[in-house]
XYZ file of C-alpha atoms in Angstrom:
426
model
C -81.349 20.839 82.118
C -77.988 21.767 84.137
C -77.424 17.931 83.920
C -77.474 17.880 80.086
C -75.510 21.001 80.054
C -72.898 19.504 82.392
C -72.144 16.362 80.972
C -70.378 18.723 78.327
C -68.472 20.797 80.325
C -64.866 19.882 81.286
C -63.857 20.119 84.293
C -60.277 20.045 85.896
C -58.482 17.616 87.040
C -56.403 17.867 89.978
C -53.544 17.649 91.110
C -52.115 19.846 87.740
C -49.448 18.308 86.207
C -46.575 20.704 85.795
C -43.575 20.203 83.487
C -41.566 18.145 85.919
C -44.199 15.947 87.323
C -43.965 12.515 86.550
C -47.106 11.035 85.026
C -48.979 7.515 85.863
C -48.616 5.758 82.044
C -51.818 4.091 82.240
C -53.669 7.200 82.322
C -51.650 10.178 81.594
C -52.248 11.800 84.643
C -50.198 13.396 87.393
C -48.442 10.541 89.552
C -48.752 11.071 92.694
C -47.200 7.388 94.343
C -45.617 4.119 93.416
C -45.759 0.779 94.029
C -42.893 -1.892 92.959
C -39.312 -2.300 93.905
C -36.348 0.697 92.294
C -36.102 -2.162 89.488
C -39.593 -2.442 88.516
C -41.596 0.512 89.525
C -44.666 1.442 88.752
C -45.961 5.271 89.169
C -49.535 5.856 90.351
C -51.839 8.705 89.682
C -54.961 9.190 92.260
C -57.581 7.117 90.477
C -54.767 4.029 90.321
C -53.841 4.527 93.479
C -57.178 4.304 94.703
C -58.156 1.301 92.925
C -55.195 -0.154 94.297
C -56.079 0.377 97.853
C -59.502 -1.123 97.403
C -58.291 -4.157 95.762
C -58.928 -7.268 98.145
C -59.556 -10.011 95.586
C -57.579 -12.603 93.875
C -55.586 -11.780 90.766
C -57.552 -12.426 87.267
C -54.834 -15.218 86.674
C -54.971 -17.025 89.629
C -59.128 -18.135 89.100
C -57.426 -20.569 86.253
C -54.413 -21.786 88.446
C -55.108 -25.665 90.408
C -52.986 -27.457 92.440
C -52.213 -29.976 89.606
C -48.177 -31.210 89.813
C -47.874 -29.619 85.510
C -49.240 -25.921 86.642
C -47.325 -25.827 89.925
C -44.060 -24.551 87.747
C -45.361 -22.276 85.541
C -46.079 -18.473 85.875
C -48.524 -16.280 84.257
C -47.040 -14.154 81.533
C -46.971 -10.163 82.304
C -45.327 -8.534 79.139
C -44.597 -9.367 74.996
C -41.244 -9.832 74.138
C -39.563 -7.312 72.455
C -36.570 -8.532 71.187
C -35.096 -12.337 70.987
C -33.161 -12.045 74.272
C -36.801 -11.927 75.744
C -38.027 -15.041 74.434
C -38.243 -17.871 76.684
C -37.165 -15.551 79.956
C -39.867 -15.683 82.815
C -42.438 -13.002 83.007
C -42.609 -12.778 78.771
C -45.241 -14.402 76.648
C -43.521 -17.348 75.171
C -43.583 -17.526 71.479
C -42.401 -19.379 68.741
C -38.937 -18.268 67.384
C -40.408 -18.487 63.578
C -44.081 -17.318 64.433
C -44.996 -14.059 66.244
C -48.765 -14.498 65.866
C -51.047 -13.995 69.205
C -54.770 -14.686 69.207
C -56.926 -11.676 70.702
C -59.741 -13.874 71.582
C -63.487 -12.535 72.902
C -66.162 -15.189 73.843
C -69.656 -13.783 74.896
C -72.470 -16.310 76.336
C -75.833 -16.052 73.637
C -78.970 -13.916 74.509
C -78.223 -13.876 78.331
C -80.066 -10.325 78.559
C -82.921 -12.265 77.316
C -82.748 -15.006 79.435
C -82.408 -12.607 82.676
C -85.681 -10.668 81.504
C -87.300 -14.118 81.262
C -86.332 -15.462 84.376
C -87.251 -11.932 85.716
C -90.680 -11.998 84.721
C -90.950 -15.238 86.118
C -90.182 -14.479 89.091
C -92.713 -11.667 89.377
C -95.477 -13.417 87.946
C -94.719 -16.052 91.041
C -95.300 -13.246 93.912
C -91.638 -13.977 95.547
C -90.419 -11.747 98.286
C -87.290 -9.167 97.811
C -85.043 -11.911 100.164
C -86.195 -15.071 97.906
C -85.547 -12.504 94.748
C -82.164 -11.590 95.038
C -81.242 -15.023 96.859
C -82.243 -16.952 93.321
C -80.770 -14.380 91.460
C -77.683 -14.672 93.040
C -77.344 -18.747 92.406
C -78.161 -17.377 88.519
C -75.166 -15.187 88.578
C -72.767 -17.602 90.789
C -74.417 -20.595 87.768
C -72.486 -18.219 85.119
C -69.213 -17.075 86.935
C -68.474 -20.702 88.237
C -69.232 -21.650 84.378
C -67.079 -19.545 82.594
C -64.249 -20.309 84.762
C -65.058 -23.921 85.139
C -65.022 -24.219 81.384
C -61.514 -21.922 80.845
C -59.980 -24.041 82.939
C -61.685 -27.306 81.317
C -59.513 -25.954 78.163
C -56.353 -24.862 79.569
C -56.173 -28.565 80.971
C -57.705 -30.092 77.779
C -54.732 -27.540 75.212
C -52.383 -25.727 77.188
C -51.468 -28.348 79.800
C -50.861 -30.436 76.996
C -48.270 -28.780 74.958
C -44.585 -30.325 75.422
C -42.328 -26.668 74.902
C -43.650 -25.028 77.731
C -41.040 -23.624 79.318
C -41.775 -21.335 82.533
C -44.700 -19.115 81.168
C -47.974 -19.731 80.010
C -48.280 -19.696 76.113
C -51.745 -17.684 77.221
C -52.940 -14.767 79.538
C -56.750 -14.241 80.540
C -58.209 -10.354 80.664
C -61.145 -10.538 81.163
C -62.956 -13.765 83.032
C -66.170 -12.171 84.809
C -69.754 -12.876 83.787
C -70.511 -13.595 80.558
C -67.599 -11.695 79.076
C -64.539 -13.662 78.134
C -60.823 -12.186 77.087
C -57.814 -14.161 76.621
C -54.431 -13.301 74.966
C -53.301 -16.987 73.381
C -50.263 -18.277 71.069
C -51.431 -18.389 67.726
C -51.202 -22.103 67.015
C -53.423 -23.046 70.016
C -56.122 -20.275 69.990
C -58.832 -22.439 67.925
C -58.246 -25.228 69.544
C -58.635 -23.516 73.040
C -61.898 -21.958 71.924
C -63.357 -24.807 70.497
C -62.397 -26.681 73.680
C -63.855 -23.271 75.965
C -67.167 -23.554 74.166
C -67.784 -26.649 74.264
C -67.322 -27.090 78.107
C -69.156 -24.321 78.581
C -71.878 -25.949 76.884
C -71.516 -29.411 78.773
C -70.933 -27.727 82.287
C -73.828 -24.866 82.104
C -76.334 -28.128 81.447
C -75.159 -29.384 84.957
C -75.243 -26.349 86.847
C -78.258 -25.250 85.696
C -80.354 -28.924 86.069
C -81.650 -28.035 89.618
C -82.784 -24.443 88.413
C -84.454 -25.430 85.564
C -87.176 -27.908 87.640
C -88.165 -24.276 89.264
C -87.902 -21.917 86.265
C -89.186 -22.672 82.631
C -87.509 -19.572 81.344
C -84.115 -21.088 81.654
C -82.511 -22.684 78.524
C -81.036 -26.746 78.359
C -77.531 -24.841 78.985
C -75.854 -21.730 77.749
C -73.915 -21.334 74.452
C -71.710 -18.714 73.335
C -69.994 -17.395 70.738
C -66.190 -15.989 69.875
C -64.355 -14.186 68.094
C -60.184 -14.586 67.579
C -58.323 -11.479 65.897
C -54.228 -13.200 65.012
C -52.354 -10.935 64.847
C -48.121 -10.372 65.592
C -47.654 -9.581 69.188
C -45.883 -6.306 67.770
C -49.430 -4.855 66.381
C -51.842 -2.568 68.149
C -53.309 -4.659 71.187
C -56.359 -1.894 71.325
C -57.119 -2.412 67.534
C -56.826 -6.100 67.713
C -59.042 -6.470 70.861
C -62.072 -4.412 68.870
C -61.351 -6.304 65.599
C -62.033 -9.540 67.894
C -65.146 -7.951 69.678
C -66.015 -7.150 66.003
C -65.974 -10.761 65.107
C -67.740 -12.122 68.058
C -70.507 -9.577 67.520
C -70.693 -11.196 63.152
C -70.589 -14.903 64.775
C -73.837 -14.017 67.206
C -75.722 -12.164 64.340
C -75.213 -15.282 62.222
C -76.052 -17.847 64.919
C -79.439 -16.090 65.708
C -80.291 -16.243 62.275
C -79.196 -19.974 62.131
C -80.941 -20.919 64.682
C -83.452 -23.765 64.427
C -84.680 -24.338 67.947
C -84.727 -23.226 71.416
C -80.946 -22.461 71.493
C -78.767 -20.170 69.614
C -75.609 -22.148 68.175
C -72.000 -21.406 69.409
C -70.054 -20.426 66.314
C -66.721 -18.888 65.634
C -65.853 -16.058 63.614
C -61.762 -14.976 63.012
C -59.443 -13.219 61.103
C -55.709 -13.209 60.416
C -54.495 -9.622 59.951
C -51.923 -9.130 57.310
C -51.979 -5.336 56.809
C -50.978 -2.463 58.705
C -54.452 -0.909 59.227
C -56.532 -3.128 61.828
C -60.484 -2.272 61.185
C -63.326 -3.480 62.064
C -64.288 -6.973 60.402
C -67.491 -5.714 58.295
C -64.974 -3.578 56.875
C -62.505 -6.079 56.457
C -64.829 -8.718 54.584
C -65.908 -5.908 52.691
C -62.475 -4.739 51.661
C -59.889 -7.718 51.694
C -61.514 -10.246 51.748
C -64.483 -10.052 48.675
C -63.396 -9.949 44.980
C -65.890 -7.411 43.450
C -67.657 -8.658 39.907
C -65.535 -9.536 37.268
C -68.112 -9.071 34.145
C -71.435 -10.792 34.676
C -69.925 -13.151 37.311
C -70.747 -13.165 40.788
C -68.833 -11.867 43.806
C -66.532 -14.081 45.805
C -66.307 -14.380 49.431
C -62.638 -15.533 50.602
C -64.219 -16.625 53.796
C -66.952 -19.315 54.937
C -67.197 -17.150 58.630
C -68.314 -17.980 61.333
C -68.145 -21.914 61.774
C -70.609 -23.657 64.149
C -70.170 -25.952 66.650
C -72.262 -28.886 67.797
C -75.096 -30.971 66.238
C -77.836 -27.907 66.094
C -76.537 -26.500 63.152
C -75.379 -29.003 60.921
C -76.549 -27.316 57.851
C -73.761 -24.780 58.825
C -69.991 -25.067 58.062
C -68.481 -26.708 61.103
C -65.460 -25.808 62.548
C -64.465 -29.598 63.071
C -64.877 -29.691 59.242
C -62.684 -26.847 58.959
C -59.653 -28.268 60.949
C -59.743 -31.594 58.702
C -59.277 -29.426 56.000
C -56.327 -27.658 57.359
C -54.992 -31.099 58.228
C -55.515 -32.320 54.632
C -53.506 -29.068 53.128
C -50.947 -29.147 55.852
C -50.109 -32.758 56.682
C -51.617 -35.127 53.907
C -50.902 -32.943 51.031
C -47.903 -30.441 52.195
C -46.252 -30.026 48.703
C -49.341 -29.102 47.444
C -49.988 -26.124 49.881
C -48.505 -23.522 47.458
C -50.668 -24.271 44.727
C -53.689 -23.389 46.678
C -51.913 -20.056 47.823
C -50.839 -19.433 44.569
C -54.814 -20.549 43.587
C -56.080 -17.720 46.079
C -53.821 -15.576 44.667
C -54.424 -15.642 40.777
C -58.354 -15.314 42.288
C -57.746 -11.521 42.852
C -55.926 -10.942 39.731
C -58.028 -13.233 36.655
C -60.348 -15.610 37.282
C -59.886 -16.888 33.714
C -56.430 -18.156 35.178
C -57.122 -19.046 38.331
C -59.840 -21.220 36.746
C -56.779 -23.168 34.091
C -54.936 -22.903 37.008
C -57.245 -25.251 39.316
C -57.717 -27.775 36.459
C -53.855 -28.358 36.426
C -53.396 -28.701 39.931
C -57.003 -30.702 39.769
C -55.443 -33.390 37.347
C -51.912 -33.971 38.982
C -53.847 -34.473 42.442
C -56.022 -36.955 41.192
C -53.145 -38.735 39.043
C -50.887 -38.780 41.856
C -53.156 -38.832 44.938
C -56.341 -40.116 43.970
C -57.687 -41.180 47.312
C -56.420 -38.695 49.376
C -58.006 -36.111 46.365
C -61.269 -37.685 47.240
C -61.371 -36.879 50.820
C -60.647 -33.371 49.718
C -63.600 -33.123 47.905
C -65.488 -35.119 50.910
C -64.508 -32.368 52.956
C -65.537 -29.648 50.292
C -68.786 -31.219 50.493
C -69.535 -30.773 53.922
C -68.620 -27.617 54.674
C -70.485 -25.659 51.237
C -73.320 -28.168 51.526
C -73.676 -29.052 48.014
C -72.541 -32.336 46.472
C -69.661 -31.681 44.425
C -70.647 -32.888 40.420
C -68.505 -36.593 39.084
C -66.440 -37.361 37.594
C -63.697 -35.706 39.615
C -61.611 -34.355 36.797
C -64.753 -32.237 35.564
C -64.792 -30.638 38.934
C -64.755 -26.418 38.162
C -63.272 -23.887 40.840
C -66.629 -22.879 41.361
C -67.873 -26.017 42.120
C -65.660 -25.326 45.989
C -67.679 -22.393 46.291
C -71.493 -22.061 47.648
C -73.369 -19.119 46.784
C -75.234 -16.647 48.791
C -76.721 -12.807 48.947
C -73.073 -10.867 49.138
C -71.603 -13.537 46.636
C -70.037 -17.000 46.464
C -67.863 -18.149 49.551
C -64.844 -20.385 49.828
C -62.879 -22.065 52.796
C -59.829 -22.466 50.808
C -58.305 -19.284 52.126
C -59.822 -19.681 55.831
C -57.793 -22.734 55.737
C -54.550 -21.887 54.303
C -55.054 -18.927 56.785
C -54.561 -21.423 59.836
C -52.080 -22.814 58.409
C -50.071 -19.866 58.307
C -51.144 -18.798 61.821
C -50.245 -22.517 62.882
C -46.814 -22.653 61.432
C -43.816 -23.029 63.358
């Protein structure tokens, strides 16, 4: 009972903080040292101070860094620019002078709780000894840290390593890189890219590591998968409201691979979201909100988003992410002077379907007049990602015919790629 009634009393904290005490800004709190040069100080209350004294290990940054000749000149970005005299100056997150749009990116590996209960069990059902215990546990935990970091570093290589207007900083900054948890800040234009890379790896290396496990231990999957989420956002917005809006999507991409899942494994999938207003919620909100065009007469809802795409062969009856980025190729690339019709398309959708529906035709007939083959692969594309065949002849082809249907209402992609486009841009 006096524990209960504790936990709700305050209690002081000391030292006070008078009027003329300087605080620690990462807390608020009294400062009561410093660490830094005059230039670049940086104030210290107790609990920062103490954290600081007990810190041995290697910085977060430095668990991605190798020895190869293209990393050996580059630094890890520690601060946003805030004006354009800070863009391309060492120490700032380099972005692109036309596009201010960061990825807030959060991976988490699938049903790991679950698989550490199983492989607990199975370990007491098989009579081990404490020392034997915690000594196979331990390779377990070492399988997933070496994993995650093996695989993040698998993608910087594969993306980052591989851009050519790198200057002296990263174009990406990890936060979090422990366990199953995964946190990066990224440039906008690489983030899906990156993650699609990260997951992937992850997928290939965990099936390695875990090989010589999995001859002792039938509670152990093939390998792990994971899923993400990636809030864009411009590196000016809230970073605390982005960050949850990105744990918000990770947590919609791993309630829709568990119910997509077919077999043994849970699918890696991808769930994101470009913010373009001032208020940053939650993404259940967001779908709700932005995002789905309520009933216009008898006529059923519309989804503006096909989220979360899947990745790899296990759930091909999903929309794939791979599908996803042809189509933002096709809109970008193939077809460029035809990208505003399709934003003005997704426009006219919130304001009359009636129109929206002419307006489709129009654009429908020029395409096919002017680009009939490339038209086609459109469609191709279409097809894959709803999962419906499309009806023939082409020119008969209805707005709705884009769409696939479901509980909340009929989802398109159109706007999930015209999205990446805009996040993309330079």
């Amino acid at each position: 009972d006096r524990q209960k009634t504790s936990a709700n009393q305050l209690f002081p904290h000391f030292p006070v903080a008078g009027p003329l005490v300087l605080r620690c800004p990462r807390t608020g709190e009294a400062a009561i040292d410093f660490s830094g040069q005059l230039d670049d100080l940086e104030l210290l209350d107790e609990s920062s101070l103490s954290k600081k004294n007990c810190s041995t290990g290697e910085l977060l940054a430095k668990k991605l860094s190798s020895d190869a000749p293209e990393q050996k000149n580059l630094e890890w970005p520690r601060a946003m620019p805030e004006n354009k005299e800070d863009f391309n100056k060492p120490g700032f997150f380099p972005l692109a002078d036309n596009n201010r749009y960061v990825g807030i990116l959060h991976a988490d590996i699938n049903n790991l709780g679950l698989i550490t209960r199983k492989l607990f069990f199975e370990l007491k059902e098989q009579n081990v000894d404490n020392t034997t215990f915690i000594k196979e546990y331990r390779k377990f935990s070492d399988i997933i840290d070496h994993t995650v970091i093996q695989a993040a570093k698998e993608a910087v290589a594969a993306v980052v390593l591989q851009l050519n207007n790198i200057a002296t900083d990263y174009p990406i900054r990890p936060l979090v890189l422990a366990g199953d948890d995964t946190s990066f800040i990224l440039r906008g234009d690489i983030a899906i890219l990156f993650t699609q890379t990260f997951l992937e790896q992850l997928e290939i290396i965990s099936k390695d590591k875990l090989a010589q496990l999995n001859k002792k231990y039938k509670s152990l999957p093939e390998h792990f998968t994971a899923c993400a989420g990636i809030a864009f956002v411009k590196a000016s917005q809230p970073f605390f409201q982005a960050y949850c809006l990105a744990e918000s999507l990770c947590q919609t991409a791993k309630k829709h691979s568990t119910l997509a899942r077919t077999g043994a494994l849970v699918p890696s999938s991808l769930a994101w979201h470009r913010v373009t207003t001032s208020l940053i919620e939650e993404y259940p909100e967001i779908l709700d909100k932005e995002l789905t065009l309520s009933d216009e007469g008898n006529k059923q809802r519309i989804i503006l988003s096909m989220n979360p795409y899947f990745l790899g062969d296990s759930s091909h009856t999903k929309p794939q992410l791979d599908d996803l980025l042809e189509l933002q190729d096709w809109m970008q690339n193939i077809t460029r002077q035809h990208n505003g019709a399709v934003r003005e398309l997704l426009g006219l959708l919130y304001e009359n379907r009636v129109t929206a529906e002419q307006r489709f035709r129009r654009w429908n007939t020029l395409m096919t007049d002017r680009h009939k083959n490339k038209h086609s692969d459109f469609f191709s594309i279409i097809n894959r990602l709803t999962g419906h065949k499309i009806p023939h002849p082409i020119t008969e082809i209805k707005l709705t015919d884009l769409m696939v249907g479901g509980k909340k209402g009929r989802k398109t992609p159109l706007a999930d790629a015209h999205a990446l486009i805009m996040v993309a841009r330079q």
